[in-house]
Amino acid sequence: FALAEEARALVAGLPVEADDFLAQLDVRNVPPRTRCGIAAAWLSARAAAEGKPLAALIGDTHADAVPVNGLVTEKTPEEAAARAASLMAQGYRTLKVKCWDDRATDLARVAAIRAAAPGAELRLDANEAWHGGWALDHVRDLARYDLDYIEQPIPSSHPMAEIAAFRRASPVRTALDESATDAASLEAILSAGAADVIILKTQRAGGPDRAAAMIRSARDAGVQVTVTVSLESAIGTTVALHVAATLPQPIPDCGIPMGRFLAADLGPMPSVELGAIMRLPRATPGLGLTPYDRTTP
C-alpha cells in the first residue's frame, strides 16, 4: 500500500489518457523499478483498450509462449546434482547454475550437475563474484563441461574495456547482467563488443517499453538477449513474460519461473507447462492476469 501511494504521488497531475504520458512521467525522474510498475500498468491498460496482449503493443511481433530454464542454487555438489536431475525430469532443457567465489566448489558442483544432466544446456551465473585475477583461468577450467554462456564473470564495476578483453579471450560466451541496466549501458556494451548475450530484467530497465527498445538495439547489433527476473510477483513475472515473447525467434530459454521461492503472491503465477514453456495469460487483453483482491491491508 505504501508503494501504491508513492506511485499515485508520482503520477499526480499527469494526464493518463495522453499518448505522451510516459514521456511526461520521465521528466519526473522516477526510479526504474517504480517506473516499471507504472509503465506496465499504463501500457497494459492501453493494450486492453485495443483488445490485444501487452506483448503486441510493445513488440514488432510476439510469440504466444516462451521457453524457460530451470534454476540450480543448491550449494553442495550432491544437492545441486539432485536438483538438476529433478528439473530435467520435469522437462527442462536448460539449467542456470548459480556460482560463488569458491573455485573448487564451483568445479565440483558443475561436474556433478553435468553428470546428472548430460543432455542439459548449462549456463553459469557468477553474479560478479569471480575475481578478475583468476576469472579467466576459472572459465578455462569450466569450459570442459560444455557451457552455453557465463553471466557476469567480471564485476560490472570494472572498466568496459577490461570486460571486452575478457570476452575476447574466453572459451565460453560472455553474458552481461548487472552491466546492462538501461539503454545507455547497453550502448556502451555493444560499442565495446563486451558481450555475446545480454541478460535483460524488465524491472531494472524501467518498464516493458524500455526493455523492448533494448531488445531491438541488441537485435540490430546481432547480440542475443535472454529475459530473466529477480524475485518477482505473478504481476512482475507476467510483465517479463510479455517482454520475453517479443524476443527474436527462436526465443532462447528465459529465466522467468521463480514462483517456487515465494510464500505468497499477488495473483495467479503463470505455470510452467510440459516442455518447459510459459504461455502468455489470455484471460483478458492487456496483461492477461487479474490480481488477487487486496483491498484491505
mmCIF file of C-alpha atoms in Angstrom:
data_model
loop_
_atom_site.group_PDB
_atom_site.id
_atom_site.type_symbol
_atom_site.label_atom_id
_atom_site.label_comp_id
_atom_site.label_asym_id
_atom_site.label_seq_id
_atom_site.Cartn_x
_atom_site.Cartn_y
_atom_site.Cartn_z
ATOM 1 C CA PHE A 1 0.000 0.000 0.000
ATOM 2 C CA ALA A 2 2.918 2.359 0.658
ATOM 3 C CA LEU A 3 4.255 1.659 -2.835
ATOM 4 C CA ALA A 4 0.816 2.307 -4.321
ATOM 5 C CA GLU A 5 0.649 5.663 -2.557
ATOM 6 C CA GLU A 6 4.141 6.512 -3.794
ATOM 7 C CA ALA A 7 3.119 5.679 -7.359
ATOM 8 C CA ARG A 8 -0.034 7.795 -7.079
ATOM 9 C CA ALA A 9 2.044 10.732 -5.910
ATOM 10 C CA LEU A 10 4.479 10.319 -8.799
ATOM 11 C CA VAL A 11 1.712 10.409 -11.421
ATOM 12 C CA ALA A 12 -0.345 13.117 -9.711
ATOM 13 C CA GLY A 13 -1.398 15.764 -12.209
ATOM 14 C CA LEU A 14 -0.294 13.811 -15.269
ATOM 15 C CA PRO A 15 -2.893 13.146 -17.996
ATOM 16 C CA VAL A 16 -3.049 9.348 -18.061
ATOM 17 C CA GLU A 17 -5.126 9.475 -21.245
ATOM 18 C CA ALA A 18 -2.395 11.331 -23.156
ATOM 19 C CA ASP A 19 -0.319 9.458 -25.735
ATOM 20 C CA ASP A 20 2.847 11.014 -24.288
ATOM 21 C CA PHE A 21 2.042 10.070 -20.678
ATOM 22 C CA LEU A 22 5.270 8.089 -20.255
ATOM 23 C CA ALA A 23 7.352 10.909 -21.726
ATOM 24 C CA GLN A 24 5.785 13.300 -19.237
ATOM 25 C CA LEU A 25 6.379 10.790 -16.439
ATOM 26 C CA ASP A 26 10.061 10.552 -17.357
ATOM 27 C CA VAL A 27 10.516 14.260 -16.697
ATOM 28 C CA ARG A 28 9.962 13.408 -13.033
ATOM 29 C CA ASN A 29 12.971 11.031 -12.908
ATOM 30 C CA VAL A 30 11.038 8.114 -11.435
ATOM 31 C CA PRO A 31 13.253 5.246 -10.133
ATOM 32 C CA PRO A 32 13.415 2.394 -12.678
ATOM 33 C CA ARG A 33 11.527 -0.241 -10.683
ATOM 34 C CA THR A 34 8.759 2.167 -9.764
ATOM 35 C CA ARG A 35 8.594 3.380 -13.345
ATOM 36 C CA CYS A 36 8.307 -0.243 -14.457
ATOM 37 C CA GLY A 37 5.196 -0.725 -12.341
ATOM 38 C CA ILE A 38 3.597 2.472 -13.594
ATOM 39 C CA ALA A 39 4.557 1.894 -17.232
ATOM 40 C CA ALA A 40 3.427 -1.734 -17.148
ATOM 41 C CA ALA A 41 0.028 -0.739 -15.768
ATOM 42 C CA TRP A 42 -0.418 2.079 -18.286
ATOM 43 C CA LEU A 43 0.726 0.038 -21.285
ATOM 44 C CA SER A 44 -1.383 -2.942 -20.216
ATOM 45 C CA ALA A 45 -4.437 -0.694 -19.995
ATOM 46 C CA ARG A 46 -3.660 0.682 -23.453
ATOM 47 C CA ALA A 47 -3.289 -2.812 -24.880
ATOM 48 C CA ALA A 48 -6.515 -3.936 -23.203
ATOM 49 C CA ALA A 49 -8.361 -0.972 -24.691
ATOM 50 C CA GLU A 50 -7.173 -2.115 -28.122
ATOM 51 C CA GLY A 51 -8.170 -5.722 -27.383
ATOM 52 C CA LYS A 52 -4.662 -7.174 -27.632
ATOM 53 C CA PRO A 53 -1.958 -8.511 -25.308
ATOM 54 C CA LEU A 54 0.721 -6.252 -23.881
ATOM 55 C CA ALA A 55 3.356 -8.049 -25.991
ATOM 56 C CA ALA A 56 1.564 -6.977 -29.180
ATOM 57 C CA LEU A 57 1.706 -3.342 -28.086
ATOM 58 C CA ILE A 58 5.422 -3.223 -27.279
ATOM 59 C CA GLY A 59 6.882 -5.587 -29.871
ATOM 60 C CA ASP A 60 7.065 -5.776 -33.646
ATOM 61 C CA THR A 61 5.975 -9.409 -33.371
ATOM 62 C CA HIS A 62 5.374 -11.714 -30.428
ATOM 63 C CA ALA A 63 5.081 -15.378 -29.547
ATOM 64 C CA ASP A 64 2.282 -16.947 -27.536
ATOM 65 C CA ALA A 65 4.697 -18.909 -25.350
ATOM 66 C CA VAL A 66 8.242 -18.549 -24.033
ATOM 67 C CA PRO A 67 10.661 -21.437 -23.346
ATOM 68 C CA VAL A 68 12.194 -21.220 -19.872
ATOM 69 C CA ASN A 69 15.173 -22.559 -17.971
ATOM 70 C CA GLY A 70 15.415 -24.266 -14.598
ATOM 71 C CA LEU A 71 17.472 -22.803 -11.760
ATOM 72 C CA VAL A 72 20.042 -24.624 -9.617
ATOM 73 C CA THR A 73 21.044 -22.759 -6.451
ATOM 74 C CA GLU A 74 21.983 -25.642 -4.153
ATOM 75 C CA LYS A 75 25.490 -25.275 -2.744
ATOM 76 C CA THR A 76 26.738 -28.851 -2.361
ATOM 77 C CA PRO A 77 27.545 -30.970 -5.419
ATOM 78 C CA GLU A 78 25.138 -33.670 -4.277
ATOM 79 C CA GLU A 79 22.215 -31.300 -3.734
ATOM 80 C CA ALA A 80 22.937 -29.443 -6.976
ATOM 81 C CA ALA A 81 23.032 -32.701 -8.928
ATOM 82 C CA ALA A 82 19.752 -33.826 -7.382
ATOM 83 C CA ARG A 83 18.088 -30.530 -8.309
ATOM 84 C CA ALA A 84 19.437 -30.752 -11.855
ATOM 85 C CA ALA A 85 18.147 -34.301 -12.285
ATOM 86 C CA SER A 86 14.743 -33.272 -10.916
ATOM 87 C CA LEU A 87 14.489 -30.315 -13.293
ATOM 88 C CA MET A 88 15.425 -32.440 -16.294
ATOM 89 C CA ALA A 89 12.782 -34.991 -15.274
ATOM 90 C CA GLN A 90 10.259 -32.131 -15.307
ATOM 91 C CA GLY A 91 11.136 -31.357 -18.933
ATOM 92 C CA TYR A 92 13.607 -28.509 -18.626
ATOM 93 C CA ARG A 93 16.307 -28.443 -21.300
ATOM 94 C CA THR A 94 18.403 -25.555 -19.963
ATOM 95 C CA LEU A 95 19.760 -25.152 -16.443
ATOM 96 C CA LYS A 96 21.081 -21.932 -14.965
ATOM 97 C CA VAL A 97 23.572 -22.604 -12.183
ATOM 98 C CA LYS A 98 24.359 -20.003 -9.531
ATOM 99 C CA CYS A 99 28.074 -19.821 -8.705
ATOM 100 C CA TRP A 100 30.143 -18.177 -5.966
ATOM 101 C CA ASP A 101 33.765 -17.218 -5.326
ATOM 102 C CA ASP A 102 34.961 -20.710 -4.334
ATOM 103 C CA ARG A 103 36.654 -22.167 -7.404
ATOM 104 C CA ALA A 104 36.888 -25.739 -6.095
ATOM 105 C CA THR A 105 33.222 -25.811 -5.128
ATOM 106 C CA ASP A 106 32.186 -24.351 -8.480
ATOM 107 C CA LEU A 107 34.119 -27.057 -10.338
ATOM 108 C CA ALA A 108 32.738 -29.850 -8.170
ATOM 109 C CA ARG A 109 29.155 -28.606 -8.485
ATOM 110 C CA VAL A 110 29.297 -28.128 -12.258
ATOM 111 C CA ALA A 111 30.915 -31.556 -12.709
ATOM 112 C CA ALA A 112 28.168 -33.157 -10.623
ATOM 113 C CA ILE A 113 25.432 -31.285 -12.483
ATOM 114 C CA ARG A 114 26.832 -32.264 -15.871
ATOM 115 C CA ALA A 115 26.976 -35.905 -14.792
ATOM 116 C CA ALA A 116 23.388 -35.764 -13.531
ATOM 117 C CA ALA A 117 22.116 -33.902 -16.611
ATOM 118 C CA PRO A 118 24.315 -34.924 -19.556
ATOM 119 C CA GLY A 119 21.923 -33.515 -22.150
ATOM 120 C CA ALA A 120 21.259 -30.165 -20.498
ATOM 121 C CA GLU A 121 22.351 -26.814 -21.816
ATOM 122 C CA LEU A 122 24.254 -25.299 -18.901
ATOM 123 C CA ARG A 123 24.575 -21.613 -18.111
ATOM 124 C CA LEU A 124 26.600 -20.363 -15.154
ATOM 125 C CA ASP A 125 25.870 -17.167 -13.247
ATOM 126 C CA ALA A 126 28.879 -15.766 -11.408
ATOM 127 C CA ASN A 127 26.871 -12.808 -10.044
ATOM 128 C CA GLU A 128 30.029 -10.640 -10.086
ATOM 129 C CA ALA A 129 31.650 -12.961 -7.504
ATOM 130 C CA TRP A 130 34.687 -14.024 -9.520
ATOM 131 C CA HIS A 131 37.965 -12.181 -9.076
ATOM 132 C CA GLY A 132 39.435 -10.604 -12.173
ATOM 133 C CA GLY A 133 42.801 -12.133 -11.387
ATOM 134 C CA TRP A 134 41.583 -15.718 -11.793
ATOM 135 C CA ALA A 135 38.224 -15.485 -13.557
ATOM 136 C CA LEU A 136 39.629 -16.329 -16.994
ATOM 137 C CA ASP A 137 41.554 -19.330 -15.670
ATOM 138 C CA HIS A 138 38.372 -20.461 -13.933
ATOM 139 C CA VAL A 139 36.364 -20.244 -17.154
ATOM 140 C CA ARG A 140 39.017 -22.236 -18.975
ATOM 141 C CA ASP A 141 38.748 -24.945 -16.303
ATOM 142 C CA LEU A 142 34.948 -24.954 -16.525
ATOM 143 C CA ALA A 143 34.781 -24.965 -20.335
ATOM 144 C CA ARG A 144 35.254 -28.767 -20.385
ATOM 145 C CA TYR A 145 31.631 -29.072 -19.222
ATOM 146 C CA ASP A 146 30.239 -27.713 -22.500
ATOM 147 C CA LEU A 147 28.694 -24.446 -21.283
ATOM 148 C CA ASP A 148 26.320 -22.175 -23.181
ATOM 149 C CA TYR A 149 27.471 -18.957 -21.519
ATOM 150 C CA ILE A 150 28.570 -17.412 -18.231
ATOM 151 C CA GLU A 151 26.775 -14.425 -16.739
ATOM 152 C CA GLN A 152 28.804 -11.513 -15.422
ATOM 153 C CA PRO A 153 32.139 -13.305 -14.902
ATOM 154 C CA ILE A 154 33.741 -9.867 -14.405
ATOM 155 C CA PRO A 155 32.156 -7.399 -11.937
ATOM 156 C CA SER A 156 30.234 -4.579 -13.588
ATOM 157 C CA SER A 157 32.390 -2.072 -11.686
ATOM 158 C CA HIS A 158 35.372 -2.991 -13.858
ATOM 159 C CA PRO A 159 36.137 -0.922 -16.980
ATOM 160 C CA MET A 160 34.183 -1.943 -20.056
ATOM 161 C CA ALA A 161 37.429 -2.375 -21.990
ATOM 162 C CA GLU A 162 38.532 -5.000 -19.444
ATOM 163 C CA ILE A 163 35.231 -6.855 -19.759
ATOM 164 C CA ALA A 164 35.523 -6.752 -23.561
ATOM 165 C CA ALA A 165 39.068 -8.137 -23.379
ATOM 166 C CA PHE A 166 37.831 -10.950 -21.142
ATOM 167 C CA ARG A 167 35.109 -11.801 -23.616
ATOM 168 C CA ARG A 168 37.600 -11.996 -26.489
ATOM 169 C CA ALA A 169 39.852 -14.352 -24.522
ATOM 170 C CA SER A 170 37.129 -16.546 -23.031
ATOM 171 C CA PRO A 171 36.453 -20.007 -24.481
ATOM 172 C CA VAL A 172 32.834 -19.660 -23.274
ATOM 173 C CA ARG A 173 30.364 -16.992 -24.352
ATOM 174 C CA THR A 174 30.099 -13.975 -22.056
ATOM 175 C CA ALA A 175 26.695 -12.737 -20.892
ATOM 176 C CA LEU A 176 26.329 -9.414 -19.086
ATOM 177 C CA ASP A 177 23.622 -8.935 -16.481
ATOM 178 C CA GLU A 178 24.494 -6.320 -13.855
ATOM 179 C CA SER A 179 26.348 -4.319 -16.532
ATOM 180 C CA ALA A 180 23.186 -3.949 -18.646
ATOM 181 C CA THR A 181 20.906 -1.663 -16.673
ATOM 182 C CA ASP A 182 19.480 0.714 -19.266
ATOM 183 C CA ALA A 183 19.770 1.937 -22.850
ATOM 184 C CA ALA A 184 22.967 3.903 -22.180
ATOM 185 C CA SER A 185 24.783 0.988 -20.526
ATOM 186 C CA LEU A 186 23.635 -1.329 -23.314
ATOM 187 C CA GLU A 187 25.045 1.046 -25.918
ATOM 188 C CA ALA A 188 28.379 1.070 -24.088
ATOM 189 C CA ILE A 189 28.424 -2.746 -24.050
ATOM 190 C CA LEU A 190 27.577 -3.011 -27.736
ATOM 191 C CA SER A 191 30.083 -0.344 -28.739
ATOM 192 C CA ALA A 192 32.867 -2.109 -26.829
ATOM 193 C CA GLY A 193 31.915 -5.564 -28.104
ATOM 194 C CA ALA A 194 31.825 -6.719 -24.490
ATOM 195 C CA ALA A 195 29.045 -9.323 -24.608
ATOM 196 C CA ASP A 196 27.746 -12.249 -26.610
ATOM 197 C CA VAL A 197 24.497 -12.197 -24.627
ATOM 198 C CA ILE A 198 22.576 -9.529 -22.713
ATOM 199 C CA ILE A 199 20.613 -10.583 -19.626
ATOM 200 C CA LEU A 200 17.629 -8.251 -19.515
ATOM 201 C CA LYS A 201 15.500 -7.588 -16.450
ATOM 202 C CA THR A 202 12.381 -5.574 -17.261
ATOM 203 C CA GLN A 203 12.074 -4.068 -13.781
ATOM 204 C CA ARG A 204 15.678 -2.886 -13.771
ATOM 205 C CA ALA A 205 15.290 -1.419 -17.264
ATOM 206 C CA GLY A 206 12.370 0.705 -16.094
ATOM 207 C CA GLY A 207 9.438 -0.930 -17.846
ATOM 208 C CA PRO A 208 8.325 -3.078 -20.766
ATOM 209 C CA ASP A 209 8.664 -0.227 -23.265
ATOM 210 C CA ARG A 210 12.293 0.413 -22.333
ATOM 211 C CA ALA A 211 13.041 -3.311 -22.234
ATOM 212 C CA ALA A 212 11.554 -3.785 -25.701
ATOM 213 C CA ALA A 213 13.692 -0.931 -27.031
ATOM 214 C CA MET A 214 16.801 -2.585 -25.570
ATOM 215 C CA ILE A 215 15.859 -5.859 -27.248
ATOM 216 C CA ARG A 216 15.662 -4.089 -30.607
ATOM 217 C CA SER A 217 19.063 -2.431 -30.078
ATOM 218 C CA ALA A 218 20.723 -5.747 -29.211
ATOM 219 C CA ARG A 219 18.989 -7.486 -32.113
ATOM 220 C CA ASP A 220 20.271 -4.880 -34.553
ATOM 221 C CA ALA A 221 23.792 -5.454 -33.212
ATOM 222 C CA GLY A 222 23.463 -9.224 -33.572
ATOM 223 C CA VAL A 223 23.628 -9.852 -29.812
ATOM 224 C CA GLN A 224 21.367 -12.383 -28.098
ATOM 225 C CA VAL A 225 19.041 -11.285 -25.291
ATOM 226 C CA THR A 226 17.776 -13.561 -22.533
ATOM 227 C CA VAL A 227 14.986 -12.132 -20.378
ATOM 228 C CA THR A 228 15.124 -13.005 -16.685
ATOM 229 C CA VAL A 229 13.540 -11.884 -13.421
ATOM 230 C CA SER A 230 14.686 -11.495 -9.847
ATOM 231 C CA LEU A 231 12.110 -12.442 -7.195
ATOM 232 C CA GLU A 232 9.036 -11.009 -8.888
ATOM 233 C CA SER A 233 5.384 -11.499 -8.043
ATOM 234 C CA ALA A 234 2.973 -13.018 -10.549
ATOM 235 C CA ILE A 235 2.373 -9.499 -11.864
ATOM 236 C CA GLY A 236 6.045 -8.695 -12.409
ATOM 237 C CA THR A 237 6.669 -12.153 -13.819
ATOM 238 C CA THR A 238 3.834 -11.770 -16.313
ATOM 239 C CA VAL A 239 5.161 -8.397 -17.437
ATOM 240 C CA ALA A 240 8.565 -10.018 -18.059
ATOM 241 C CA LEU A 241 6.856 -12.871 -19.895
ATOM 242 C CA HIS A 242 5.250 -10.409 -22.310
ATOM 243 C CA VAL A 243 8.633 -8.778 -22.877
ATOM 244 C CA ALA A 244 10.297 -12.144 -23.491
ATOM 245 C CA ALA A 245 7.582 -13.002 -26.017
ATOM 246 C CA THR A 246 8.879 -10.156 -28.226
ATOM 247 C CA LEU A 247 12.393 -11.637 -28.495
ATOM 248 C CA PRO A 248 13.606 -12.647 -31.971
ATOM 249 C CA GLN A 249 12.873 -16.234 -32.939
ATOM 250 C CA PRO A 250 13.979 -18.743 -31.885
ATOM 251 C CA ILE A 251 13.457 -17.412 -28.383
ATOM 252 C CA PRO A 252 16.217 -18.603 -26.027
ATOM 253 C CA ASP A 253 15.171 -20.308 -22.817
ATOM 254 C CA CYS A 254 14.488 -17.456 -20.391
ATOM 255 C CA GLY A 255 14.936 -17.223 -16.631
ATOM 256 C CA ILE A 256 11.360 -16.419 -15.689
ATOM 257 C CA PRO A 257 9.954 -19.166 -13.413
ATOM 258 C CA MET A 258 10.812 -18.086 -9.846
ATOM 259 C CA GLY A 259 7.458 -18.712 -8.167
ATOM 260 C CA ARG A 260 8.760 -21.586 -6.037
ATOM 261 C CA PHE A 261 10.701 -19.088 -3.929
ATOM 262 C CA LEU A 262 7.570 -17.133 -2.894
ATOM 263 C CA ALA A 263 5.461 -17.992 0.149
ATOM 264 C CA ALA A 264 2.520 -15.889 -1.110
ATOM 265 C CA ASP A 265 1.699 -13.963 -4.259
ATOM 266 C CA LEU A 266 -0.311 -11.046 -5.657
ATOM 267 C CA GLY A 267 -2.045 -13.070 -8.368
ATOM 268 C CA PRO A 268 -2.027 -16.408 -10.203
ATOM 269 C CA MET A 269 1.532 -17.165 -11.300
ATOM 270 C CA PRO A 270 1.738 -18.391 -14.923
ATOM 271 C CA SER A 271 2.581 -22.077 -14.797
ATOM 272 C CA VAL A 272 5.442 -23.895 -16.465
ATOM 273 C CA GLU A 273 3.858 -26.307 -18.916
ATOM 274 C CA LEU A 274 5.098 -29.564 -20.398
ATOM 275 C CA GLY A 275 8.161 -28.849 -22.481
ATOM 276 C CA ALA A 276 9.301 -26.084 -20.103
ATOM 277 C CA ILE A 277 7.278 -23.262 -21.632
ATOM 278 C CA MET A 278 5.217 -20.457 -20.109
ATOM 279 C CA ARG A 279 2.270 -19.131 -22.082
ATOM 280 C CA LEU A 280 1.084 -15.557 -22.114
ATOM 281 C CA PRO A 281 -2.057 -15.361 -19.967
ATOM 282 C CA ARG A 282 -5.085 -14.644 -22.124
ATOM 283 C CA ALA A 283 -7.851 -14.350 -19.516
ATOM 284 C CA THR A 284 -8.203 -10.726 -20.566
ATOM 285 C CA PRO A 285 -6.477 -8.443 -23.105
ATOM 286 C CA GLY A 286 -3.511 -6.415 -21.882
ATOM 287 C CA LEU A 287 -1.523 -8.172 -19.170
ATOM 288 C CA GLY A 288 -3.950 -11.096 -19.222
ATOM 289 C CA LEU A 289 -3.793 -11.571 -15.481
ATOM 290 C CA THR A 290 -6.212 -10.427 -12.774
ATOM 291 C CA PRO A 291 -4.519 -9.733 -9.406
ATOM 292 C CA TYR A 292 -5.996 -11.123 -6.229
ATOM 293 C CA ASP A 293 -8.285 -8.786 -4.315
ATOM 294 C CA ARG A 294 -6.067 -6.833 -1.894
ATOM 295 C CA THR A 295 -8.463 -4.047 -0.980
ATOM 296 C CA THR A 296 -7.645 -4.257 2.721
ATOM 297 C CA PRO A 297 -4.189 -4.123 4.356
#
